[in-house]
Tab-separated table of C-alpha atoms and ligand atoms in Angstrom:
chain	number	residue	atom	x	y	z
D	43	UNK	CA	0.725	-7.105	-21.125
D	44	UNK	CA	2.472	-4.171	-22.451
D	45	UNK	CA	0.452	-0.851	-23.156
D	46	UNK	CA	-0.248	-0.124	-26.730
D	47	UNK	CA	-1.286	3.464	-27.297
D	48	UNK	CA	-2.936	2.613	-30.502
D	49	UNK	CA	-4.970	-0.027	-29.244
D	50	UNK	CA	-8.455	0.264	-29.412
D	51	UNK	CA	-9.705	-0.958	-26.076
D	52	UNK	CA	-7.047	0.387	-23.324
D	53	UNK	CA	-5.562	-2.217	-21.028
D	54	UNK	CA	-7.676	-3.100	-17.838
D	55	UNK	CA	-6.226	-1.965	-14.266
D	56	UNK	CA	-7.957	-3.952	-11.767
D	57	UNK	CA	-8.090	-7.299	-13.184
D	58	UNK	CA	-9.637	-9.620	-9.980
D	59	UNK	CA	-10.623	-7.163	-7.536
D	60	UNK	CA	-14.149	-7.290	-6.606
D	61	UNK	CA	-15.212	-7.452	-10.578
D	62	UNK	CA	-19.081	-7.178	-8.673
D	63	UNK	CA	-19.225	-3.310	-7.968
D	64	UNK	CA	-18.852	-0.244	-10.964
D	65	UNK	CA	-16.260	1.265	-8.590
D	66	UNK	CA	-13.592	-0.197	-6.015
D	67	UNK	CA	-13.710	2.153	-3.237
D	68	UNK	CA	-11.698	1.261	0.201
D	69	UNK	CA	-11.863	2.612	3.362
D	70	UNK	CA	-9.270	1.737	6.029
D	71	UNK	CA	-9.845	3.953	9.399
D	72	UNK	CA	-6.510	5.508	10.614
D	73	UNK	CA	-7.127	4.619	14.191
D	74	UNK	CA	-6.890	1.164	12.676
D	75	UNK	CA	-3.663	1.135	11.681
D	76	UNK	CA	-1.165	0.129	14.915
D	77	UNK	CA	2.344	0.780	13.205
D	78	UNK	CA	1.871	0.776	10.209
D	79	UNK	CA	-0.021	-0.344	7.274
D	80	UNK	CA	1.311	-1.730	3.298
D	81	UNK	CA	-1.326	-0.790	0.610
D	82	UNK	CA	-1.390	-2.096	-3.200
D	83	UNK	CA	-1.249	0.356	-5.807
D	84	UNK	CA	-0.682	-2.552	-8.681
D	85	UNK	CA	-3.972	-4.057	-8.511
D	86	UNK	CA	-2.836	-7.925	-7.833
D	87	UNK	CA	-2.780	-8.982	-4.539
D	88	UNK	CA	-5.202	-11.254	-3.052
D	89	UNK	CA	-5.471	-9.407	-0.057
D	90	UNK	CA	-7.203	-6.336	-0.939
D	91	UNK	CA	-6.694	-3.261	-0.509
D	92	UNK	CA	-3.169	-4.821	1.624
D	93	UNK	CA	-0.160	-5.680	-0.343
D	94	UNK	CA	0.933	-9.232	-0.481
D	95	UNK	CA	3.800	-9.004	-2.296
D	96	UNK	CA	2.339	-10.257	-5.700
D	97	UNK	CA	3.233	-6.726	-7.459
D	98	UNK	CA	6.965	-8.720	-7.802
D	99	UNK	CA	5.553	-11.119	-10.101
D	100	UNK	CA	3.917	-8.262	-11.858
D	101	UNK	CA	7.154	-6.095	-12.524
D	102	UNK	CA	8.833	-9.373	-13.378
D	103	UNK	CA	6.297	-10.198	-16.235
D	104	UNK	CA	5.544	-6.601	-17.281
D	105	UNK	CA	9.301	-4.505	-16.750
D	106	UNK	CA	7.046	-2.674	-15.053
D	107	UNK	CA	8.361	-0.641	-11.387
D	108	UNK	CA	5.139	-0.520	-9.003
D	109	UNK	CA	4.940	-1.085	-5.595
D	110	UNK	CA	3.060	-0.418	-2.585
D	111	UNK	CA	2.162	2.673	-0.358
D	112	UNK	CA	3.148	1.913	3.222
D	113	UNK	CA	1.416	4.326	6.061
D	114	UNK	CA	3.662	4.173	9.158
D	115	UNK	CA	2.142	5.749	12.597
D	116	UNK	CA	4.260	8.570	13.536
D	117	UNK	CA	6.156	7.827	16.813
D	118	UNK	CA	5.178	10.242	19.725
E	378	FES	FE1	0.192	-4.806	-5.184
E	378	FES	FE2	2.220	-5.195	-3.548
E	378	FES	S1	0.766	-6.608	-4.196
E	378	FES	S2	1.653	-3.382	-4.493
């Protein structure tokens, strides 16, 4: 679904992910994370808030070029 800046209703973000609550909020505590950790910042996977690889199928459908945030520990 490509944007359209003249649409009426803007294109949804989060289409799946927890649809139950006004506002997805995540917290993932640092001390949690052993080496490192793979976040989604395109809204698909099925794994929230992790990455699962579905933002490939995304950019494939869309042209679009997201991807994930990764958080590596920093080695001593
Ligand atoms: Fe969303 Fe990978 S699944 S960034």
């Amino acid at each position: 679904q490509a944007f359209c800046p003249k649409a009426r209703t803007p294109p949804l973000v989060n289409l799946n992910v927890k649809k139950d609550v006004n506002k997805v909020v995540d917290t993932v505590d640092i001390e949690d994370i052993t080496e490192k950790a793979v976040f989604c910042r395109c809204w698909r996977s099925k794994n929230w808030p992790y990455c699962d690889g579905a933002h490939g199928t995304h950019n494939q459908a869309t042209n679009d070029n997201v991807g994930p945030l990764v958080i590596t520990k920093k080695k001593d």
